[in-house]
Coordinates of C-alpha atoms and ligand atoms in Angstrom, one line a residue:
M1 CA 0.6 138.2 -66.5
K2 CA -2.7 138.8 -64.7
I3 CA -2.6 141.0 -61.7
A4 CA -5.4 142.0 -59.3
L5 CA -5.2 145.2 -57.3
V6 CA -7.5 145.4 -54.3
G7 CA -8.3 148.6 -52.3
A8 CA -10.8 151.2 -51.2
E9 CA -12.8 152.7 -54.1
L10 CA -15.1 155.2 -52.4
E11 CA -13.5 157.8 -54.6
E12 CA -11.1 157.0 -57.4
N13 CA -8.1 155.3 -55.9
L14 CA -5.3 157.0 -57.7
G15 CA -2.6 154.8 -56.0
L16 CA -4.1 151.7 -57.6
R17 CA -4.9 153.4 -60.9
Y18 CA -1.3 154.5 -61.4
I19 CA 0.0 151.0 -60.7
A20 CA -2.6 149.6 -63.0
S21 CA -1.7 151.9 -66.0
T22 CA 2.0 151.2 -65.5
L23 CA 1.4 147.5 -65.5
E24 CA -0.9 147.7 -68.5
S25 CA 1.7 149.7 -70.4
K26 CA 4.0 146.7 -69.9
G27 CA 1.4 144.3 -71.3
H28 CA -0.1 143.0 -68.1
D29 CA -3.8 142.3 -67.6
V30 CA -5.0 144.2 -64.6
E31 CA -8.2 144.1 -62.6
I32 CA -9.0 146.6 -59.9
V33 CA -11.2 145.1 -57.2
P34 CA -13.1 147.4 -54.8
F35 CA -12.8 146.6 -51.1
N36 CA -14.6 149.4 -49.1
S37 CA -15.5 147.5 -45.9
E38 CA -15.5 144.2 -44.2
H39 CA -18.8 143.4 -45.9
D40 CA -17.0 143.3 -49.3
I41 CA -14.8 140.4 -48.3
S42 CA -16.8 137.6 -50.0
D43 CA -17.3 139.7 -53.2
A44 CA -13.6 140.6 -53.3
V45 CA -12.6 137.0 -52.9
K46 CA -15.0 135.8 -55.6
R47 CA -13.7 138.4 -58.0
V48 CA -10.1 137.6 -57.4
V49 CA -10.6 133.8 -57.5
T50 CA -12.6 134.1 -60.8
F51 CA -10.0 136.4 -62.4
S52 CA -7.2 134.0 -61.1
P53 CA -4.3 136.4 -61.2
Q54 CA -0.6 135.4 -60.6
I55 CA -0.2 138.4 -58.3
T56 CA -2.8 140.0 -56.0
G57 CA -1.9 143.4 -54.4
L58 CA -3.7 144.7 -51.3
S59 CA -3.6 148.5 -50.8
M60 CA -3.2 148.9 -47.0
M61 CA -3.3 152.6 -46.5
F62 CA -4.8 153.1 -43.0
T63 CA -4.3 151.5 -39.7
S64 CA -8.0 151.6 -39.0
R65 CA -8.7 149.1 -41.9
A66 CA -5.6 147.0 -41.5
R67 CA -7.3 144.1 -39.7
E68 CA -9.9 143.9 -42.5
F69 CA -7.2 143.5 -45.1
C70 CA -5.5 140.8 -43.1
R71 CA -8.9 139.0 -42.9
L72 CA -9.3 139.4 -46.6
A73 CA -5.8 137.9 -47.3
Q74 CA -6.8 134.9 -45.1
A75 CA -10.2 134.6 -46.8
L76 CA -8.5 134.6 -50.2
R77 CA -6.4 131.6 -49.0
E78 CA -9.5 129.9 -47.6
G79 CA -11.2 130.6 -50.9
G80 CA -8.5 128.6 -52.8
Y81 CA -6.3 131.4 -54.0
Q82 CA -2.7 130.0 -54.0
N83 CA -0.7 132.6 -55.9
H84 CA 1.3 135.6 -54.7
I85 CA -0.3 138.1 -52.3
T86 CA 1.6 141.3 -51.7
A87 CA 0.6 144.3 -49.7
G88 CA 1.5 148.0 -50.0
G89 CA 0.7 151.4 -48.5
P90 CA 1.8 153.1 -45.3
F91 CA 0.5 150.5 -42.8
A92 CA 2.0 147.5 -44.6
S93 CA 5.3 149.2 -45.3
F94 CA 5.9 150.3 -41.7
N95 CA 4.9 146.9 -40.3
S96 CA 6.3 144.7 -43.1
E97 CA 8.3 142.2 -41.1
Q98 CA 5.9 141.8 -38.2
M99 CA 3.0 141.4 -40.6
L100 CA 4.7 138.7 -42.6
K101 CA 5.5 136.9 -39.4
D102 CA 2.0 137.2 -38.0
F103 CA 0.0 136.6 -41.2
P104 CA 1.3 133.7 -43.4
A105 CA -1.4 134.6 -46.0
F106 CA 0.9 137.4 -47.2
D107 CA 4.0 136.6 -49.3
S108 CA 5.5 140.0 -49.5
V109 CA 5.2 143.7 -48.8
C110 CA 6.1 146.6 -51.1
L111 CA 8.0 149.3 -49.1
G112 CA 7.5 152.3 -51.4
E113 CA 5.3 153.6 -54.3
G114 CA 4.0 150.6 -56.1
E115 CA 4.5 151.2 -59.9
H116 CA 8.1 150.0 -60.1
I117 CA 8.0 147.4 -57.3
V118 CA 4.9 145.5 -58.6
S119 CA 6.3 145.7 -62.2
M120 CA 9.5 144.1 -60.9
L121 CA 7.5 141.5 -59.0
A122 CA 5.8 140.6 -62.3
D123 CA 9.2 140.4 -64.0
Y124 CA 10.8 138.2 -61.4
P125 CA 8.1 136.1 -59.7
E126 CA 10.6 133.2 -59.2
D127 CA 13.4 135.3 -57.8
L128 CA 12.2 137.9 -55.3
S129 CA 15.7 138.8 -54.3
R130 CA 15.9 140.8 -57.5
V131 CA 12.8 143.0 -56.6
H132 CA 14.0 146.3 -55.1
S133 CA 12.2 147.7 -52.1
L134 CA 10.4 144.4 -51.3
C135 CA 10.2 142.7 -48.0
Y136 CA 9.3 139.0 -48.4
R137 CA 9.2 135.6 -46.8
K138 CA 11.9 133.2 -48.1
P139 CA 11.1 129.5 -48.7
D140 CA 12.8 128.7 -45.3
G141 CA 10.3 131.0 -43.6
S142 CA 12.8 133.8 -42.8
I143 CA 12.0 137.4 -43.7
R144 CA 14.3 139.3 -46.0
T145 CA 14.2 143.0 -46.9
N146 CA 15.7 144.0 -50.2
F147 CA 17.7 147.1 -51.0
S148 CA 15.5 150.1 -51.8
T149 CA 16.1 152.2 -54.9
G150 CA 13.8 155.0 -53.8
N151 CA 10.5 156.3 -55.2
Q152 CA 10.1 157.4 -58.8
D153 CA 11.9 160.7 -59.3
D154 CA 10.4 161.9 -62.5
L155 CA 6.6 161.7 -62.2
D156 CA 6.1 162.8 -65.9
T157 CA 7.4 159.4 -67.0
L158 CA 4.5 157.6 -65.4
P159 CA 1.5 156.8 -67.6
F160 CA -1.7 158.7 -66.6
P161 CA -3.7 156.7 -64.1
K162 CA -6.2 154.2 -65.5
R163 CA -9.7 155.7 -65.6
M164 CA -12.8 153.6 -65.3
T165 CA -16.0 155.3 -64.2
F166 CA -16.6 158.7 -62.7
H167 CA -18.8 159.9 -60.0
E168 CA -21.0 162.9 -60.8
Y169 CA -22.2 165.9 -59.0
F170 CA -25.1 167.7 -60.8
D171 CA -24.4 165.6 -63.9
K172 CA -20.8 166.8 -64.0
P173 CA -18.2 164.0 -63.8
I174 CA -15.5 164.5 -61.2
A175 CA -12.0 163.1 -61.5
S176 CA -9.2 162.9 -58.9
I177 CA -5.8 164.1 -60.1
L178 CA -2.3 164.4 -58.6
T179 CA 0.1 167.1 -59.6
S180 CA 2.8 166.1 -57.0
R181 CA 3.8 163.4 -54.6
G182 CA 5.1 163.9 -51.1
C183 CA 5.5 167.0 -49.0
W184 CA 8.4 169.3 -48.0
R185 CA 7.3 169.5 -44.4
N186 CA 7.6 167.0 -41.6
C187 CA 4.6 167.3 -39.3
A188 CA 4.9 165.0 -36.3
F189 CA 1.6 163.2 -36.9
C190 CA 1.8 162.7 -40.7
S191 CA 1.9 159.1 -41.8
I192 CA 1.8 160.0 -45.5
N193 CA 5.0 162.0 -45.1
A194 CA 6.6 159.3 -43.1
W195 CA 5.7 156.8 -45.8
Y196 CA 7.3 158.8 -48.6
E197 CA 10.4 159.0 -46.4
R198 CA 10.3 155.3 -45.9
G199 CA 10.2 154.8 -49.7
G200 CA 13.4 156.7 -50.1
G201 CA 14.5 159.2 -52.8
K202 CA 13.2 162.7 -53.0
K203 CA 10.5 163.5 -50.6
F204 CA 8.7 166.0 -52.7
R205 CA 8.3 165.8 -56.5
V206 CA 6.1 167.7 -58.9
R207 CA 4.8 167.0 -62.4
S208 CA 5.4 169.5 -65.2
V209 CA 2.5 171.8 -66.0
E210 CA 2.5 170.3 -69.5
S211 CA 1.9 166.9 -68.2
I212 CA -0.9 168.1 -65.9
V213 CA -2.6 170.0 -68.7
A214 CA -2.3 167.0 -71.0
E215 CA -4.1 164.8 -68.4
M216 CA -6.8 167.3 -67.8
K217 CA -7.3 167.8 -71.5
D218 CA -7.9 164.0 -71.9
L219 CA -10.3 164.0 -69.0
Y220 CA -12.1 167.1 -70.2
F221 CA -12.5 166.2 -73.8
H222 CA -12.8 162.4 -73.7
H223 CA -14.6 161.9 -70.4
D224 CA -16.5 165.2 -70.0
V225 CA -14.9 165.8 -66.6
R226 CA -15.7 169.2 -65.3
I227 CA -14.8 168.9 -61.6
F228 CA -11.1 168.3 -60.8
N229 CA -10.3 167.1 -57.3
F230 CA -6.6 167.7 -56.8
Q231 CA -5.5 165.1 -54.3
D232 CA -2.0 166.5 -53.6
D233 CA -1.4 166.7 -49.8
N234 CA -0.6 170.3 -50.5
F235 CA -1.4 171.7 -53.9
F236 CA 1.1 174.5 -53.4
L237 CA 4.9 174.7 -53.6
P238 CA 7.4 175.6 -50.8
K239 CA 7.9 179.1 -52.1
P240 CA 4.7 181.2 -52.7
E241 CA 6.2 183.0 -55.7
H242 CA 6.9 179.6 -57.3
A243 CA 3.4 178.4 -56.6
L244 CA 2.0 181.6 -58.2
R245 CA 4.0 181.1 -61.3
R246 CA 3.0 177.5 -61.6
F247 CA -0.7 178.3 -61.2
E248 CA -0.4 181.0 -63.9
E249 CA 1.2 178.6 -66.2
L250 CA -1.5 176.1 -65.5
R251 CA -4.2 178.7 -66.2
D252 CA -2.5 179.7 -69.5
G253 CA -2.0 176.1 -70.5
L254 CA -5.7 175.2 -69.8
K255 CA -6.9 178.3 -71.7
H256 CA -4.7 177.4 -74.6
E257 CA -6.3 174.0 -74.8
G258 CA -9.8 175.4 -74.6
I259 CA -10.5 174.0 -71.1
E260 CA -13.0 176.2 -69.4
G261 CA -16.0 176.1 -67.2
I262 CA -14.4 173.8 -64.7
A263 CA -14.4 173.6 -60.9
I264 CA -11.4 172.6 -58.9
A265 CA -10.8 171.5 -55.3
V266 CA -7.4 171.6 -53.5
K267 CA -5.8 170.9 -50.1
A268 CA -3.4 173.4 -48.6
R269 CA -1.3 174.4 -45.7
P270 CA -2.2 177.8 -44.3
D271 CA 1.3 179.3 -44.8
S272 CA 0.9 178.5 -48.5
I273 CA -2.1 180.7 -49.0
T274 CA -1.5 184.1 -50.6
Y275 CA -4.1 186.5 -52.1
D276 CA -2.4 186.4 -55.5
S277 CA -2.3 182.6 -55.7
I278 CA -5.9 182.2 -54.7
R279 CA -6.9 184.9 -57.2
V280 CA -5.4 182.8 -60.0
L281 CA -6.9 179.6 -58.7
D282 CA -10.3 181.3 -58.4
G283 CA -10.0 182.2 -62.0
L284 CA -9.5 178.5 -62.7
G285 CA -12.7 177.6 -60.9
L286 CA -11.6 177.1 -57.3
F287 CA -14.7 176.1 -55.3
R288 CA -13.2 174.1 -52.4
V289 CA -10.1 174.3 -50.2
F290 CA -9.4 171.8 -47.4
L291 CA -7.1 173.7 -45.1
G292 CA -4.8 172.0 -42.7
V293 CA -5.2 174.2 -39.7
E294 CA -4.6 171.4 -37.2
N295 CA -4.1 173.5 -34.1
A296 CA -4.6 177.1 -33.2
H297 CA -2.3 177.3 -30.1
E298 CA 1.4 178.0 -30.5
N299 CA 2.1 175.0 -28.2
G300 CA 0.1 172.7 -30.4
L301 CA 1.6 174.1 -33.6
R302 CA 5.1 173.6 -32.1
N303 CA 4.4 170.1 -30.7
L304 CA 3.0 168.9 -34.0
N305 CA 6.0 170.4 -35.8
R306 CA 3.7 172.4 -38.1
K307 CA 6.2 175.2 -38.8
C308 CA 3.3 177.5 -39.2
T309 CA 2.1 180.5 -37.1
L310 CA -1.4 181.4 -35.9
D311 CA -1.1 184.7 -37.9
Q312 CA -0.5 182.6 -41.1
I313 CA -3.6 180.5 -40.2
L314 CA -5.8 183.6 -39.6
N315 CA -4.5 185.2 -42.8
A316 CA -5.3 182.1 -44.8
L317 CA -8.8 181.9 -43.5
R318 CA -9.4 185.6 -44.1
I319 CA -8.2 185.3 -47.7
L320 CA -10.2 182.2 -48.5
N321 CA -13.4 183.5 -46.8
D322 CA -13.1 186.7 -48.8
F323 CA -13.1 184.6 -52.0
D324 CA -16.2 182.8 -50.7
V325 CA -15.2 179.3 -51.5
H326 CA -16.1 176.1 -49.6
L327 CA -13.5 176.2 -46.9
A328 CA -13.3 173.3 -44.5
Y329 CA -10.6 172.6 -42.0
N330 CA -9.5 170.0 -39.4
L331 CA -8.3 170.6 -35.8
L332 CA -6.0 168.2 -34.1
M333 CA -7.1 169.7 -30.8
F334 CA -5.5 167.0 -28.7
E335 CA -1.8 166.0 -28.8
P336 CA 0.3 164.3 -26.1
D337 CA 1.2 167.5 -24.3
T338 CA -2.0 169.4 -24.6
V339 CA -3.1 171.4 -21.5
L340 CA -6.5 173.0 -20.8
D341 CA -5.3 176.5 -21.9
D342 CA -4.4 175.1 -25.3
I343 CA -7.9 173.7 -25.6
L344 CA -9.4 177.0 -24.6
V345 CA -7.5 178.8 -27.4
N346 CA -8.8 176.2 -29.9
L347 CA -12.3 176.7 -28.7
R348 CA -11.9 180.4 -29.2
F349 CA -10.7 179.7 -32.7
I350 CA -13.8 177.6 -33.5
E351 CA -16.0 180.4 -32.2
R352 CA -14.2 183.0 -34.4
H353 CA -14.6 180.8 -37.5
I354 CA -18.1 179.6 -36.8
E355 CA -19.1 179.9 -40.5
N356 CA -16.6 177.3 -41.8
P357 CA -17.3 173.6 -41.7
F358 CA -14.7 171.8 -39.6
N359 CA -14.0 168.6 -37.7
F360 CA -11.8 167.9 -34.7
C361 CA -9.9 164.9 -33.2
R362 CA -6.7 163.8 -31.5
A363 CA -3.3 163.6 -33.3
E364 CA -2.6 159.8 -33.6
A365 CA 0.8 158.2 -33.3
Y366 CA 1.0 156.4 -36.6
P367 CA 4.0 154.2 -37.2
G368 CA 7.0 156.1 -38.5
T369 CA 5.8 159.5 -37.4
G370 CA 7.5 161.9 -35.0
L371 CA 4.7 161.3 -32.5
E372 CA 5.3 157.6 -32.4
V373 CA 9.1 158.1 -31.9
K374 CA 8.5 160.7 -29.1
L375 CA 5.9 158.6 -27.2
R376 CA 8.0 155.5 -27.5
A377 CA 11.0 157.3 -26.2
E378 CA 9.0 158.6 -23.3
G379 CA 7.6 155.2 -22.5
R380 CA 4.0 156.5 -23.2
L381 CA 3.2 154.4 -26.3
L382 CA 0.3 152.0 -25.7
G383 CA -1.4 149.4 -27.9
D384 CA 0.2 147.5 -30.7
Y385 CA 0.9 148.1 -34.4
F386 CA -2.8 147.7 -35.3
G387 CA -3.4 150.9 -33.3
F388 CA -1.1 152.7 -31.1
D389 CA -2.6 154.7 -28.3
Y390 CA -1.5 157.1 -25.6
R391 CA -2.8 159.3 -22.7
L392 CA -2.4 163.0 -22.6
K393 CA 0.1 164.1 -20.0
D394 CA -2.3 166.5 -18.3
P395 CA -5.1 164.5 -16.5
R396 CA -7.8 167.2 -17.1
S397 CA -7.0 167.4 -20.8
E398 CA -7.1 163.6 -21.0
A399 CA -10.5 163.6 -19.4
F400 CA -11.6 166.3 -21.8
H401 CA -10.4 164.2 -24.7
Q402 CA -12.1 161.0 -23.5
I403 CA -15.4 162.7 -22.9
A404 CA -15.3 164.6 -26.3
N405 CA -14.2 161.4 -28.1
Y406 CA -17.1 159.4 -26.7
A407 CA -19.7 162.2 -27.0
F408 CA -18.8 163.2 -30.5
F409 CA -18.1 159.7 -31.8
D410 CA -20.9 159.6 -34.3
R411 CA -20.8 163.3 -35.1
N412 CA -17.1 163.3 -35.9
F413 CA -16.2 159.8 -37.1
S414 CA -19.2 158.0 -38.7
D415 CA -19.6 158.0 -42.5
F416 CA -22.6 160.1 -42.1
G417 CA -21.3 162.1 -39.2
L418 CA -22.8 165.6 -38.9
H419 CA -19.5 167.4 -39.4
Y420 CA -18.8 165.6 -42.6
F421 CA -22.4 166.1 -43.7
N422 CA -22.0 169.8 -43.0
M423 CA -19.1 169.9 -45.4
Q424 CA -21.1 168.1 -48.0
V425 CA -23.9 170.6 -47.9
D426 CA -21.6 173.5 -48.4
F427 CA -19.7 171.5 -51.0
Y428 CA -22.9 170.9 -53.0
Y429 CA -23.9 174.5 -52.6
Q430 CA -20.6 175.9 -53.9
L431 CA -20.6 173.5 -56.8
L432 CA -24.1 174.6 -57.8
R433 CA -23.1 178.2 -57.4
R434 CA -20.1 177.6 -59.7
F435 CA -22.0 175.9 -62.4
H436 CA -25.6 177.2 -62.1
P437 CA -25.6 180.5 -60.2
E438 CA -28.9 181.3 -62.0
V439 CA -30.9 178.8 -60.0
L440 CA -29.7 179.9 -56.6
M441 CA -31.2 182.5 -54.3
Q442 CA -30.1 184.4 -51.2
T443 CA -32.5 182.5 -49.0
L444 CA -31.0 179.3 -50.0
R445 CA -27.5 180.7 -49.3
A446 CA -28.7 181.8 -45.9
A447 CA -30.1 178.4 -45.2
V448 CA -26.7 176.8 -46.0
R449 CA -24.8 179.3 -43.9
N450 CA -27.3 178.9 -41.1
F451 CA -27.0 175.1 -41.1
I452 CA -23.2 175.3 -40.9
K453 CA -23.3 177.8 -38.1
Q454 CA -25.9 176.0 -36.1
T455 CA -23.9 172.8 -36.3
N456 CA -20.7 174.5 -35.3
L457 CA -22.3 176.5 -32.6
D458 CA -23.8 173.3 -31.1
T459 CA -20.4 171.6 -31.2
Y460 CA -18.8 174.7 -29.7
E461 CA -21.4 174.8 -26.9
C462 CA -21.0 171.2 -26.0
L463 CA -17.2 171.5 -26.0
C464 CA -17.6 174.5 -23.7
Q465 CA -19.7 172.4 -21.4
I466 CA -17.1 169.7 -21.3
Y467 CA -14.5 172.4 -20.6
D468 CA -16.4 173.7 -17.6
F469 CA -16.9 170.2 -16.3
V470 CA -13.2 169.2 -16.5
A471 CA -12.0 172.5 -15.2
T472 CA -13.9 172.0 -11.9
A473 CA -14.5 168.3 -11.5
D474 CA -12.1 165.7 -10.2
A475 CA -10.6 164.2 -13.4
N476 CA -9.7 161.0 -11.5
D477 CA -13.3 160.4 -10.5
H478 CA -14.0 157.9 -13.3
V479 CA -17.6 157.3 -12.3
M480 CA -18.5 160.9 -12.6
V481 CA -16.5 161.4 -15.8
R482 CA -18.2 158.5 -17.4
G483 CA -21.6 159.6 -16.3
F484 CA -21.0 163.1 -17.7
A485 CA -19.7 161.6 -21.0
R486 CA -22.9 159.5 -21.4
E487 CA -25.0 162.6 -20.8
M488 CA -23.0 164.6 -23.4
R489 CA -23.3 161.8 -25.9
E490 CA -27.1 161.7 -25.6
R491 CA -27.3 165.4 -26.0
V492 CA -24.9 165.5 -29.0
D493 CA -26.7 162.6 -30.7
E494 CA -30.1 164.1 -30.2
R495 CA -29.1 167.5 -31.6
S496 CA -27.2 165.8 -34.5
R497 CA -30.5 164.1 -35.5
G498 CA -32.3 167.4 -35.8
L499 CA -29.5 169.1 -37.6
H500 CA -29.1 166.2 -39.9
S501 CA -32.7 166.4 -41.0
Q502 CA -32.2 170.2 -41.6
G503 CA -29.2 169.4 -43.8
E504 CA -31.1 166.8 -45.8
R505 CA -33.8 169.3 -46.4
I506 CA -31.3 171.8 -47.8
L507 CA -29.8 169.1 -50.0
R508 CA -33.2 168.4 -51.4
W509 CA -33.8 172.0 -51.9
L510 CA -30.5 172.4 -53.8
S511 CA -31.3 169.4 -55.9
D512 CA -34.8 170.7 -56.6
R513 CA -33.3 174.0 -57.8
Y514 CA -30.9 172.2 -60.0
D515 CA -33.8 170.2 -61.5
R516 CA -35.5 173.4 -62.3
R517 CA -32.6 174.9 -64.2
G518 CA -33.6 176.4 -67.5
K519 CA -37.1 177.0 -66.3
D520 CA -38.5 180.1 -64.7
V521 CA -36.8 180.2 -61.4
G522 CA -37.0 183.9 -60.8
V523 CA -37.8 185.5 -57.5
K524 CA -41.5 185.6 -58.1
R525 CA -41.7 181.9 -58.5
F526 CA -39.6 181.3 -55.5
M527 CA -41.8 183.5 -53.3
S528 CA -44.7 181.3 -54.1
N529 CA -42.8 178.2 -53.3
T530 CA -44.1 177.7 -49.8
G531 CA -42.9 174.1 -49.8
A532 CA -39.3 175.3 -49.8
L533 CA -39.9 177.7 -47.1
S534 CA -41.9 175.5 -44.8
F535 CA -39.3 172.7 -44.8
L536 CA -36.8 175.0 -43.3
N537 CA -39.1 175.9 -40.4
C538 CA -38.5 179.5 -41.0
K539 CA -41.5 181.6 -41.9
P540 CA -40.4 184.9 -43.3
M541 CA -42.4 187.7 -41.7
P542 CA -43.7 190.3 -44.1
Y543 CA -42.5 193.7 -42.9
S544 CA -45.7 195.5 -43.6
S545 CA -48.6 193.4 -44.7
R546 CA -49.3 190.7 -47.2
D547 CA -50.7 193.3 -49.6
S548 CA -47.5 195.3 -49.5
L549 CA -45.4 192.2 -50.1
E550 CA -47.4 191.4 -53.2
K551 CA -47.0 194.9 -54.4
L552 CA -43.3 194.7 -54.3
E553 CA -41.9 194.9 -57.8
F554 CA -39.5 192.0 -58.4
V555 CA -37.3 192.3 -61.4
T556 CA -37.3 189.3 -63.5
S557 CA -34.9 190.2 -66.2
K558 CA -31.4 189.2 -65.3
A559 CA -29.7 192.2 -66.9
E560 CA -31.8 194.6 -64.8
W561 CA -31.2 193.2 -61.4
M562 CA -27.5 192.4 -62.1
D563 CA -26.8 196.1 -62.5
E564 CA -28.4 197.0 -59.3
A565 CA -27.4 194.1 -57.1
D566 CA -25.8 194.8 -53.8
L567 CA -23.0 192.2 -54.3
L568 CA -22.3 191.4 -50.7
G569 CA -25.4 189.7 -49.7
V570 CA -28.5 191.8 -49.5
A571 CA -29.8 191.4 -53.0
S572 CA -33.2 189.7 -53.1
S573 CA -32.1 187.4 -56.0
P574 CA -29.2 185.1 -56.5
I575 CA -26.0 186.7 -57.5
P576 CA -24.3 185.1 -60.5
Y577 CA -20.9 183.8 -59.4
N578 CA -18.8 185.7 -61.9
I579 CA -20.5 189.0 -61.1
F580 CA -19.9 188.5 -57.4
K581 CA -16.3 187.6 -58.0
N582 CA -15.5 190.5 -60.4
R583 CA -17.1 193.0 -58.2
F584 CA -15.5 191.6 -55.1
A585 CA -12.1 191.7 -56.8
E586 CA -12.6 195.3 -57.8
Q587 CA -13.5 196.2 -54.2
K588 CA -10.5 194.4 -53.0
E589 CA -8.2 196.2 -55.4
E590 CA -9.7 199.5 -54.3
R591 CA -9.0 198.7 -50.7
R592 CA -5.4 197.6 -51.4
Ligands
SF4_1 S1 2.0 169.6 -44.5 FE1 0.5 168.1 -44.6 S2 1.3 166.5 -46.0 FE2 3.0 167.8 -45.3 S3 3.9 166.8 -43.6 FE3 2.4 168.2 -42.8 S4 0.5 167.1 -42.6 FE4 1.9 165.9 -43.9

């Protein structure tokens, strides 16, 4: 049978790729059709109609894109596609009955993980009552939801996800990979967790280390993948000692297979981070951690059901910053019961971690989450299933949120938003540092650090201005609040433009250094590279005179300067990554 799977493909869509490989292992012919935005509707329709599959599955993950997918289903019908259209993912599964009532273009909705459900759909296209975990429209127009057998328990039995093409960073292919599904926590805002619960069965499941190593081996040797982006919602395990053992086994397994010289990126909860675990991951090539800080006030942590303390968050940041990886985090600074004091504590947190790229927003009430249940029970839930909304209980905090949301709209939420771009610059820098430390220099490191700090400081300063405004103004004076929000937006956007250009120059600089790898990129050459200096608008001032600067003896042989380097930042030349790490670990051991 021919089956088309349609979904976002900005990075490898592992959800679709797992379904595709499962279906192909059963002899079906599968085509994955990218659908990244509304502009792709006509292309997606053309591809599906040309392929002419018996089943088309739409991956409806996020509420924000749900309407686009509904329009796509409608466009498929208008384009002449008459076969079965099913939908899956958190949005579709939580709104299955309503969606089938409101949008006749859909025939069914898969309520859990897709591998098994779509396989059964392919097995029993004429008798949908036999397809577990399916919600569908019967011939008489009524909606029926079948019994759910729960999500796949043993992840090792799934075929590896279908691989097609790979993005590259610095000519190194990157692959997304999953070592687990689900999560053992239950944060009040987490739609992913709610979706796994909805699917039934065990909420948290892990693959064996052997299975992970086997997949990485295939990617490494057959596709030259060198960057592994672990997409697990939390790469760790509930117990730190178990996580440590698992990472050690992973390290040993990869070493045994000859997999080396890789870089890995993971996501983590702060309470999962321990020095020992990060040391092992660092040895594996850890260059990026996305840390779920979410809130720095104990009220916020409690209301979001984070089950994590501020001490654990601070400890995690300290450890990760000591390891000098790309560490980015998100703050859900606003939740239904936020008050101004909570915001103040979060501002202080931003100030204290000004060197780490971050972003902030409000905790949303997605279907199936604790927040949705709470707000509904309190009669505070607004909007409809295409986007629930709410107002913060405290009027001043609500005014703060509205102003910040408007003023930072582009900086926080657009595809090229400055906070996202900030993360990108650091991401590129850390990758280059991992793979080609010899082309880097301290000045470039300083430029990256400076860019991150300037962005964060600017955000911090604007947020402080908003704080001062709402702390004293009448939050119910909507004219004044709107006027202030407009002013703030102009100011934020103007500064964003300048900072964006600064980041672009750094990216060009990074790419220029990469292009010059293998050539003479020693300090002498760099010092004559006035182009690089001028584009940063930072003219280094010679401390004595031009003559004395030229008389300085720069060491060009690697071995010489490595021995003498001050490893924590004052060396005049780039510090090779491994040297930095080893020396840092030694110092850490000494301090322990
Ligand atoms: S820890 Fe992360 S994945 Fe787990 S429930 Fe909380 S937000 Fe969701």
